[in-house]
CSV table of C-alpha atoms and ligand atoms in Angstrom, one decimal:
chain,number,residue,atom,x,y,z
A,16,MET,CA,-17.5,-19.3,0.4
A,17,VAL,CA,-21.0,-17.9,0.2
A,18,TRP,CA,-21.5,-15.1,-2.3
A,19,ASN,CA,-24.4,-12.7,-2.7
A,20,LYS,CA,-24.0,-11.7,-6.4
A,21,THR,CA,-20.4,-10.4,-6.3
A,22,VAL,CA,-20.2,-9.7,-2.6
A,23,CYS,CA,-18.9,-12.3,-0.2
A,24,ILE,CA,-21.3,-12.3,2.7
A,25,VAL,CA,-19.3,-14.6,4.9
A,26,THR,CA,-17.1,-13.1,7.6
A,27,ILE,CA,-13.9,-15.1,7.4
A,28,ARG,CA,-13.4,-16.6,10.8
A,29,ALA,CA,-9.6,-16.8,10.9
A,30,HIS,CA,-7.1,-14.7,8.9
A,31,ALA,CA,-3.4,-14.7,8.6
A,32,GLN,CA,-2.2,-11.3,7.6
A,33,ILE,CA,1.2,-11.5,5.9
A,34,SER,CA,3.2,-8.2,5.9
A,35,LEU,CA,5.4,-8.2,2.9
A,36,LYS,CA,6.9,-5.0,4.2
A,37,ALA,CA,8.0,-6.8,7.4
A,38,LEU,CA,9.5,-9.5,5.2
A,39,GLN,CA,11.5,-6.9,3.3
A,40,HIS,CA,12.7,-5.3,6.5
A,41,ASN,CA,13.8,-8.7,7.9
A,42,LEU,CA,15.8,-9.5,4.7
A,43,GLN,CA,17.4,-6.1,5.1
A,44,ARG,CA,18.3,-7.0,8.6
A,45,VAL,CA,19.9,-10.3,7.4
A,46,ARG,CA,22.0,-8.2,5.0
A,47,GLN,CA,23.3,-6.0,7.8
A,48,LEU,CA,24.2,-9.1,9.9
A,49,ALA,CA,25.7,-11.2,7.2
A,50,SER,CA,28.9,-9.2,6.6
A,51,GLY,CA,28.7,-9.1,2.9
A,52,ALA,CA,27.9,-12.8,2.4
A,53,GLU,CA,25.5,-13.9,-0.4
A,54,ILE,CA,22.0,-14.7,0.9
A,55,MET,CA,20.1,-17.9,0.3
A,56,CYS,CA,16.5,-17.3,1.6
A,57,VAL,CA,15.0,-20.5,2.9
A,58,ILE,CA,11.4,-20.8,1.8
A,59,LYS,CA,10.7,-24.5,2.3
A,60,ALA,CA,7.4,-25.8,3.7
A,61,ASN,CA,5.3,-23.1,1.9
A,62,ALA,CA,7.7,-20.4,3.2
A,63,TYR,CA,7.2,-21.6,6.7
A,64,GLY,CA,3.5,-21.3,6.2
A,65,HIS,CA,3.5,-17.8,4.7
A,66,GLY,CA,2.9,-18.8,1.0
A,67,LEU,CA,5.8,-20.1,-1.2
A,68,LEU,CA,5.1,-18.0,-4.3
A,69,GLN,CA,4.1,-14.7,-2.7
A,70,VAL,CA,7.1,-14.8,-0.4
A,71,ALA,CA,9.4,-15.8,-3.3
A,72,GLU,CA,8.4,-12.7,-5.2
A,73,VAL,CA,9.3,-10.4,-2.3
A,74,LEU,CA,12.6,-12.1,-1.7
A,75,ALA,CA,13.5,-12.4,-5.3
A,76,ASP,CA,16.4,-10.1,-5.2
A,77,ALA,CA,18.2,-12.4,-2.7
A,78,ASP,CA,21.0,-14.3,-4.3
A,79,ALA,CA,19.2,-17.7,-4.0
A,80,LEU,CA,16.1,-19.3,-2.8
A,81,ALA,CA,16.1,-22.7,-1.1
A,82,VAL,CA,13.4,-25.3,-0.7
A,83,ALA,CA,13.3,-28.8,0.7
A,84,ASN,CA,12.4,-30.8,-2.3
A,85,LEU,CA,11.9,-31.1,-6.0
A,86,ASP,CA,8.2,-30.5,-5.9
A,87,GLU,CA,8.6,-27.1,-4.2
A,88,ALA,CA,11.5,-26.2,-6.5
A,89,SER,CA,9.6,-27.0,-9.7
A,90,ARG,CA,6.6,-24.9,-8.6
A,91,LEU,CA,9.0,-22.1,-7.8
A,92,ARG,CA,10.8,-22.4,-11.1
A,93,SER,CA,7.6,-22.3,-13.1
A,94,HIS,CA,6.3,-19.3,-11.2
A,95,LEU,CA,9.4,-17.3,-11.6
A,96,ALA,CA,10.0,-18.3,-15.3
A,97,ASN,CA,8.8,-15.1,-16.8
A,98,LYS,CA,10.3,-12.6,-14.4
A,99,ILE,CA,13.5,-14.1,-13.2
A,100,PRO,CA,14.2,-17.3,-15.1
A,101,ASP,CA,17.8,-17.7,-13.9
A,102,LYS,CA,17.0,-17.3,-10.3
A,103,LYS,CA,19.3,-19.7,-8.3
A,104,ILE,CA,17.0,-22.3,-6.6
A,105,VAL,CA,18.6,-24.8,-4.3
A,106,ILE,CA,17.0,-28.2,-3.3
A,107,LEU,CA,18.2,-28.9,0.2
A,108,GLN,CA,17.4,-32.6,0.2
A,109,GLY,CA,18.7,-33.1,-3.3
A,110,VAL,CA,17.4,-35.9,-5.6
A,111,LEU,CA,16.3,-39.5,-5.1
A,112,THR,CA,16.2,-40.9,-8.6
A,113,GLN,CA,17.8,-40.6,-12.1
A,114,ASP,CA,14.6,-39.0,-13.4
A,115,GLU,CA,14.8,-36.4,-10.8
A,116,LEU,CA,18.4,-35.6,-11.6
A,117,THR,CA,17.5,-35.2,-15.3
A,118,PHE,CA,14.7,-32.9,-14.4
A,119,VAL,CA,17.0,-30.9,-12.1
A,120,CYS,CA,19.4,-30.4,-15.0
A,121,LYS,CA,16.7,-29.3,-17.4
A,122,GLN,CA,15.3,-26.9,-14.9
A,123,ASN,CA,18.7,-25.5,-13.9
A,124,LEU,CA,18.2,-26.3,-10.2
A,125,ASP,CA,21.0,-26.5,-7.7
A,126,ILE,CA,21.1,-29.7,-5.6
A,127,VAL,CA,22.6,-30.6,-2.3
A,128,VAL,CA,24.5,-33.9,-2.4
A,129,HIS,CA,24.6,-35.5,1.0
A,130,ASN,CA,25.0,-39.2,0.5
A,131,GLU,CA,26.7,-42.0,-1.5
A,132,GLN,CA,23.6,-42.9,-3.4
A,133,GLN,CA,23.2,-39.3,-4.7
A,134,LEU,CA,26.8,-39.3,-5.8
A,135,GLN,CA,26.3,-42.5,-7.7
A,136,LEU,CA,23.3,-41.1,-9.5
A,137,ILE,CA,25.4,-38.3,-10.7
A,138,GLU,CA,28.2,-40.7,-11.7
A,139,ASP,CA,25.7,-42.9,-13.6
A,140,ALA,CA,24.2,-40.0,-15.5
A,141,GLN,CA,26.0,-40.2,-18.9
A,142,PHE,CA,24.6,-36.8,-20.1
A,143,LEU,CA,26.4,-35.0,-17.3
A,144,SER,CA,29.7,-35.1,-19.1
A,145,SER,CA,28.4,-32.2,-21.1
A,146,THR,CA,25.8,-30.7,-18.9
A,147,PRO,CA,26.4,-28.0,-16.3
A,148,LEU,CA,25.6,-29.1,-12.8
A,149,SER,CA,25.7,-27.0,-9.6
A,150,VAL,CA,26.0,-29.0,-6.4
A,151,TRP,CA,26.3,-28.1,-2.7
A,152,LEU,CA,28.4,-30.8,-1.1
A,153,LYS,CA,27.0,-31.3,2.4
A,154,VAL,CA,29.5,-32.1,5.2
A,155,ASP,CA,28.2,-33.6,8.5
A,156,THR,CA,30.0,-31.7,11.2
A,157,GLY,CA,27.9,-32.9,14.1
A,158,MET,CA,24.2,-32.7,13.2
A,159,HIS,CA,24.2,-36.4,12.2
A,160,ARG,CA,21.3,-36.1,9.9
A,161,LEU,CA,22.5,-35.5,6.3
A,162,GLY,CA,26.0,-35.2,4.9
A,163,PHE,CA,29.3,-36.9,4.3
A,164,SER,CA,31.5,-37.4,7.3
A,165,PRO,CA,34.6,-35.1,7.1
A,166,ASP,CA,37.0,-38.0,6.2
A,167,LYS,CA,34.9,-38.7,3.0
A,168,VAL,CA,35.0,-35.2,1.6
A,169,ASP,CA,38.2,-35.3,-0.4
A,170,GLY,CA,37.1,-38.5,-2.2
A,171,VAL,CA,33.6,-37.0,-3.0
A,172,VAL,CA,35.1,-33.9,-4.4
A,173,SER,CA,37.4,-35.8,-6.8
A,174,ARG,CA,34.5,-38.1,-7.9
A,175,LEU,CA,32.3,-35.1,-8.6
A,176,GLN,CA,34.9,-33.4,-10.6
A,177,GLN,CA,35.3,-36.5,-12.8
A,178,CYS,CA,31.5,-36.6,-13.6
A,179,SER,CA,31.2,-33.3,-15.4
A,180,HIS,CA,33.6,-30.9,-16.9
A,181,ASP,CA,31.1,-28.2,-15.9
A,182,VAL,CA,30.4,-28.9,-12.3
A,183,THR,CA,30.3,-26.1,-9.8
A,184,ILE,CA,30.9,-27.3,-6.3
A,185,ARG,CA,30.0,-25.4,-3.2
A,186,MET,CA,30.4,-26.7,0.3
A,187,MET,CA,27.9,-26.6,3.2
A,188,SER,CA,27.1,-27.8,6.6
A,189,HIS,CA,24.3,-27.3,9.1
A,190,PHE,CA,24.2,-26.4,12.8
A,191,ALA,CA,22.5,-28.7,15.2
A,192,ASN,CA,22.1,-26.5,18.3
A,193,ALA,CA,22.7,-22.9,17.2
A,194,ASP,CA,19.4,-21.8,18.8
A,195,ASP,CA,21.1,-22.3,22.2
A,196,PRO,CA,23.9,-19.6,22.3
A,197,SER,CA,25.5,-21.3,25.3
A,198,ASP,CA,26.1,-24.6,23.5
A,199,PRO,CA,29.8,-25.0,22.4
A,200,LEU,CA,28.8,-27.4,19.6
A,201,THR,CA,28.1,-24.5,17.3
A,202,GLU,CA,31.6,-23.1,17.4
A,203,ASN,CA,33.0,-26.6,17.2
A,204,GLN,CA,31.0,-27.4,14.1
A,205,PHE,CA,32.2,-24.1,12.5
A,206,ILE,CA,35.8,-24.9,13.3
A,207,LEU,CA,35.6,-28.4,12.0
A,208,PHE,CA,33.8,-27.2,8.8
A,209,SER,CA,36.5,-24.6,8.3
A,210,GLN,CA,39.3,-27.1,8.7
A,211,VAL,CA,37.7,-29.7,6.4
A,212,THR,CA,37.1,-27.2,3.6
A,213,ALA,CA,40.2,-25.1,4.1
A,214,GLN,CA,42.1,-26.5,1.1
A,215,TYR,CA,39.3,-25.8,-1.3
A,216,GLU,CA,38.5,-22.5,-3.1
A,217,PHE,CA,34.9,-23.4,-3.3
A,218,GLN,CA,32.2,-21.2,-1.8
A,219,LYS,CA,31.2,-22.2,1.7
A,220,SER,CA,28.1,-21.9,3.8
A,221,ILE,CA,27.1,-23.0,7.3
A,222,ALA,CA,25.0,-20.3,9.0
A,223,ASN,CA,21.2,-20.6,9.5
A,224,SER,CA,19.3,-17.8,11.2
A,225,ALA,CA,20.8,-18.5,14.7
A,226,GLY,CA,24.3,-18.6,13.1
A,227,ILE,CA,23.7,-15.3,11.4
A,228,ALA,CA,22.4,-13.6,14.5
A,229,GLY,CA,24.9,-15.3,16.9
A,230,VAL,CA,28.1,-13.9,18.3
A,231,ILE,CA,30.6,-15.9,16.2
A,232,ASP,CA,31.1,-14.6,12.7
A,233,CYS,CA,30.3,-17.7,10.6
A,234,SER,CA,28.8,-16.0,7.6
A,235,MET,CA,31.5,-17.4,5.2
A,236,ASP,CA,30.4,-17.0,1.5
A,237,TRP,CA,26.7,-17.7,1.8
A,238,VAL,CA,24.2,-17.5,4.7
A,239,ARG,CA,20.9,-19.4,4.8
A,240,PRO,CA,18.3,-17.5,6.8
A,241,GLY,CA,14.9,-19.1,7.4
A,242,ILE,CA,13.0,-18.3,10.5
A,243,MET,CA,14.4,-14.8,11.0
A,244,LEU,CA,13.0,-13.7,7.7
A,245,TYR,CA,9.6,-14.3,9.1
A,246,GLY,CA,10.4,-12.2,12.1
A,247,VAL,CA,11.1,-14.8,14.7
A,248,ASN,CA,14.0,-14.5,17.1
A,249,PRO,CA,16.1,-17.7,16.4
A,250,PHE,CA,17.3,-18.1,19.9
A,251,ILE,CA,15.1,-20.3,22.1
A,252,GLY,CA,13.5,-18.5,25.1
A,253,MET,CA,14.6,-15.1,24.0
A,254,GLU,CA,11.4,-13.9,22.4
A,255,GLN,CA,11.4,-10.6,24.4
A,256,GLU,CA,14.9,-9.7,23.2
A,257,ASN,CA,14.8,-7.2,20.4
A,258,ILE,CA,17.0,-8.0,17.5
A,259,ASP,CA,15.1,-5.7,15.2
A,260,LEU,CA,13.0,-8.2,13.3
A,261,LEU,CA,9.3,-7.6,12.5
A,262,PRO,CA,6.7,-10.4,12.7
A,263,VAL,CA,5.5,-11.2,9.2
A,264,MET,CA,2.4,-13.2,10.0
A,265,THR,CA,-0.4,-11.9,12.3
A,266,LEU,CA,-3.0,-14.6,12.9
A,267,SER,CA,-6.3,-13.3,14.0
A,268,ALA,CA,-9.9,-14.5,14.6
A,269,THR,CA,-13.2,-13.1,15.9
A,270,VAL,CA,-15.2,-13.2,19.1
A,271,ILE,CA,-18.3,-15.3,18.2
A,272,SER,CA,-19.9,-15.5,21.6
A,273,ILE,CA,-19.5,-13.9,25.0
A,274,GLN,CA,-21.3,-15.2,28.1
A,275,GLN,CA,-21.4,-14.5,31.8
A,276,ARG,CA,-20.4,-17.7,33.6
A,277,THR,CA,-21.0,-18.7,37.2
A,278,LYS,CA,-18.4,-19.6,39.8
A,279,GLY,CA,-17.7,-23.3,39.4
A,280,ASP,CA,-18.6,-23.6,35.7
A,281,ALA,CA,-16.2,-26.0,33.9
A,282,ILE,CA,-15.2,-24.7,30.5
A,283,GLY,CA,-15.0,-26.8,27.3
A,284,TYR,CA,-14.0,-30.4,26.6
A,285,GLY,CA,-12.9,-32.3,29.7
A,286,GLY,CA,-13.9,-29.5,31.9
A,287,THR,CA,-10.2,-28.9,32.7
A,288,TRP,CA,-10.7,-25.3,33.8
A,289,VAL,CA,-13.3,-24.1,36.3
A,290,CYS,CA,-14.4,-20.5,36.7
A,291,PRO,CA,-13.0,-19.2,40.1
A,292,GLU,CA,-15.8,-16.6,40.2
A,293,ASP,CA,-18.7,-15.2,38.2
A,294,MET,CA,-17.0,-14.0,35.1
A,295,PRO,CA,-17.3,-13.4,31.3
A,296,ILE,CA,-15.9,-16.0,28.9
A,297,ALA,CA,-15.4,-15.2,25.2
A,298,VAL,CA,-15.4,-17.8,22.5
A,299,ILE,CA,-13.1,-17.2,19.6
A,300,SER,CA,-13.4,-18.6,16.1
A,301,ILE,CA,-10.1,-20.4,15.8
A,302,GLY,CA,-8.9,-23.9,16.9
A,303,TYR,CA,-6.6,-26.7,16.0
A,304,GLY,CA,-8.4,-27.1,12.7
A,305,ASP,CA,-6.9,-23.8,11.7
A,306,GLY,CA,-3.5,-24.6,13.1
A,307,TYR,CA,-3.8,-23.0,16.5
A,308,PRO,CA,-1.9,-25.6,18.7
A,309,ARG,CA,-4.1,-28.0,20.6
A,310,HIS,CA,-1.4,-28.2,23.2
A,311,ALA,CA,-1.6,-24.5,24.1
A,312,GLU,CA,-2.0,-24.5,27.8
A,313,THR,CA,-4.4,-22.5,30.0
A,314,ASP,CA,-3.0,-19.0,30.4
A,315,THR,CA,-1.5,-18.9,26.9
A,316,PRO,CA,-2.0,-15.2,26.1
A,317,VAL,CA,-4.3,-13.9,23.3
A,318,LEU,CA,-4.9,-10.2,22.4
A,319,VAL,CA,-8.6,-9.2,22.7
A,320,ASN,CA,-9.0,-5.7,21.4
A,321,GLY,CA,-5.3,-5.3,22.2
A,322,ASN,CA,-5.6,-6.5,25.8
A,323,ARG,CA,-3.6,-9.6,26.8
A,324,CYS,CA,-6.1,-12.2,28.1
A,325,PRO,CA,-5.5,-15.9,29.0
A,326,LEU,CA,-6.9,-18.8,27.1
A,327,VAL,CA,-8.8,-21.2,29.4
A,328,GLY,CA,-9.6,-24.9,29.0
A,329,ARG,CA,-8.8,-27.1,26.0
A,330,VAL,CA,-8.4,-25.9,22.5
A,331,SER,CA,-11.3,-27.3,20.3
A,332,MET,CA,-11.1,-27.9,16.6
A,333,ASP,CA,-12.8,-24.6,15.7
A,334,MET,CA,-12.8,-22.6,18.9
A,335,ILE,CA,-11.0,-21.5,22.0
A,336,CYS,CA,-12.3,-20.0,25.2
A,337,VAL,CA,-10.8,-16.9,26.7
A,338,ASP,CA,-11.0,-15.3,30.2
A,339,VAL,CA,-11.9,-11.7,29.3
A,340,ARG,CA,-12.1,-10.2,32.8
A,341,GLU,CA,-9.3,-7.8,31.9
A,342,ALA,CA,-10.4,-6.9,28.4
A,343,GLY,CA,-12.9,-4.2,29.1
A,344,LEU,CA,-16.0,-4.2,26.9
A,345,VAL,CA,-15.9,-7.1,24.5
A,346,LYS,CA,-18.5,-7.6,21.8
A,347,ILE,CA,-19.3,-10.3,19.2
A,348,GLY,CA,-17.3,-9.5,16.1
A,349,ASP,CA,-14.3,-8.0,18.0
A,350,GLU,CA,-10.9,-8.9,16.7
A,351,VAL,CA,-8.6,-11.3,18.6
A,352,ILE,CA,-4.9,-11.7,17.7
A,353,LEU,CA,-3.4,-15.1,18.4
A,354,TRP,CA,0.1,-14.2,17.4
A,355,GLY,CA,2.0,-11.6,15.4
A,356,ASN,CA,1.8,-7.8,16.0
A,357,GLY,CA,1.9,-7.3,19.8
A,358,LEU,CA,2.2,-11.0,20.6
A,359,PRO,CA,5.3,-12.9,19.4
A,360,VAL,CA,4.5,-16.4,18.0
A,361,GLU,CA,7.5,-17.5,20.2
A,362,VAL,CA,5.4,-16.8,23.3
A,363,VAL,CA,2.6,-19.0,22.1
A,364,ALA,CA,5.1,-21.7,21.1
A,365,HIS,CA,6.6,-21.6,24.5
A,366,HIS,CA,3.1,-22.1,26.1
A,367,SER,CA,2.4,-25.0,23.7
A,368,ASN,CA,5.7,-26.9,24.3
A,369,THR,CA,6.8,-26.4,20.7
A,370,ILE,CA,8.8,-24.0,18.6
A,371,ALA,CA,7.6,-21.1,16.4
A,372,TYR,CA,8.6,-22.9,13.2
A,373,GLU,CA,6.0,-25.5,13.9
A,374,LEU,CA,3.2,-23.1,14.6
A,375,LEU,CA,3.8,-21.0,11.5
A,376,CYS,CA,4.1,-24.1,9.2
A,377,LYS,CA,0.9,-25.6,10.5
A,378,VAL,CA,-1.5,-22.8,9.8
A,379,THR,CA,-4.1,-24.7,7.7
A,380,PRO,CA,-5.6,-23.8,4.3
A,381,ARG,CA,-8.8,-22.9,6.0
A,382,VAL,CA,-7.1,-19.7,7.2
A,383,LEU,CA,-7.4,-16.9,4.7
A,384,ARG,CA,-4.0,-15.4,3.9
A,385,GLU,CA,-4.1,-11.8,3.1
A,386,TYR,CA,-1.0,-10.0,1.7
A,387,THR,CA,-0.4,-6.4,2.6
B,27,LIG,C1,15.8,-25.0,7.2
B,27,LIG,C2,17.2,-24.8,6.9
B,27,LIG,C3,17.8,-23.6,7.1
B,27,LIG,C4,17.1,-22.4,7.7
B,27,LIG,O1,17.1,-22.6,9.1
B,27,LIG,P1,16.5,-21.4,10.1
B,27,LIG,O2,16.8,-22.0,11.5
B,27,LIG,O3,15.0,-21.4,9.8
B,27,LIG,O4,17.2,-20.2,9.8
B,27,LIG,C5,19.1,-23.4,6.7
B,27,LIG,N1,19.8,-24.5,6.1
B,27,LIG,C6,19.2,-25.7,6.0
B,27,LIG,C7,20.0,-26.8,5.4
B,27,LIG,C8,17.9,-25.9,6.4
B,27,LIG,O5,17.4,-27.1,6.2
């Protein structure tokens, strides 16, 4: 950044404004939907691109925070050490080595246990006979990614109970297709999980965002919201449906050039889009180097001074081109919103052949995050 004495003289080209108020609102919405279940807020992958530590502070009064791996968990533990040292932190992938397991115990982190190797690490750790350990036993009910198959569960429980006199076991599973409300797999997974775990008094959890917002009540003892905390409708293709969530991230950039083009001019790399008439084209200071998806197709909407205008031609590393025929008077320096307030990120994801999760996670460090 370029500074003139103490004043930054550079206009930041791409901003992500993160509304902590919207985040709080969405957590409140989860509470309403979760029928009294405890809430584990999922803040893996830098809180879906929103900033791990900043988001954790706002969500700190949730019952637990979940991250993917030990690196994220340990940063979170250190950051919260002064304010909420006992905060429950769950590592969704669990541990890989004996050293990691030792670290987890020292830091009082919860781990998911999803395979035989992890179970053996726990069995081999001598110190565990006297150390408390909190595990989430993962059952594979149809996702076929992580977890013990249902017929293994009884054996795993008794082995865990032999390892430590102070082991707390909880049971979890994960939905594969809950984002499609018409897929019967979701209910089948829930039924299978209920059956497999019925004989145990342990706390149970299966619902991600789509499970929480869906029609079957699968809240059980714990829910695990991720994407809905960030204001995204968890059901695919339903971005217009209002389930009373507020977008947390608003990604914006600036008009850096506006030029009158002539009918027949080809715009940008590859010349994939040709002006159908004489018309103004605005160039906006954001591209795939900032995390705006390169695969966003022509006609992906952007908001120029609040007006929906179509992107035209290919996305460059640092810029996109926009047809501003419908935008009224546009000047250099005007604000352009790529997603967030007034334009759901789901819409941009749909035009980019991906999902909102990916777009949010991929906002790069070049983009200045501002917390309001
Ligand atoms: C990421 C994740 C979640 C959150 O999923 P969303 O669809 O973002 O709500 C919940 N549980 C597990 C195990 C996860 O990995």
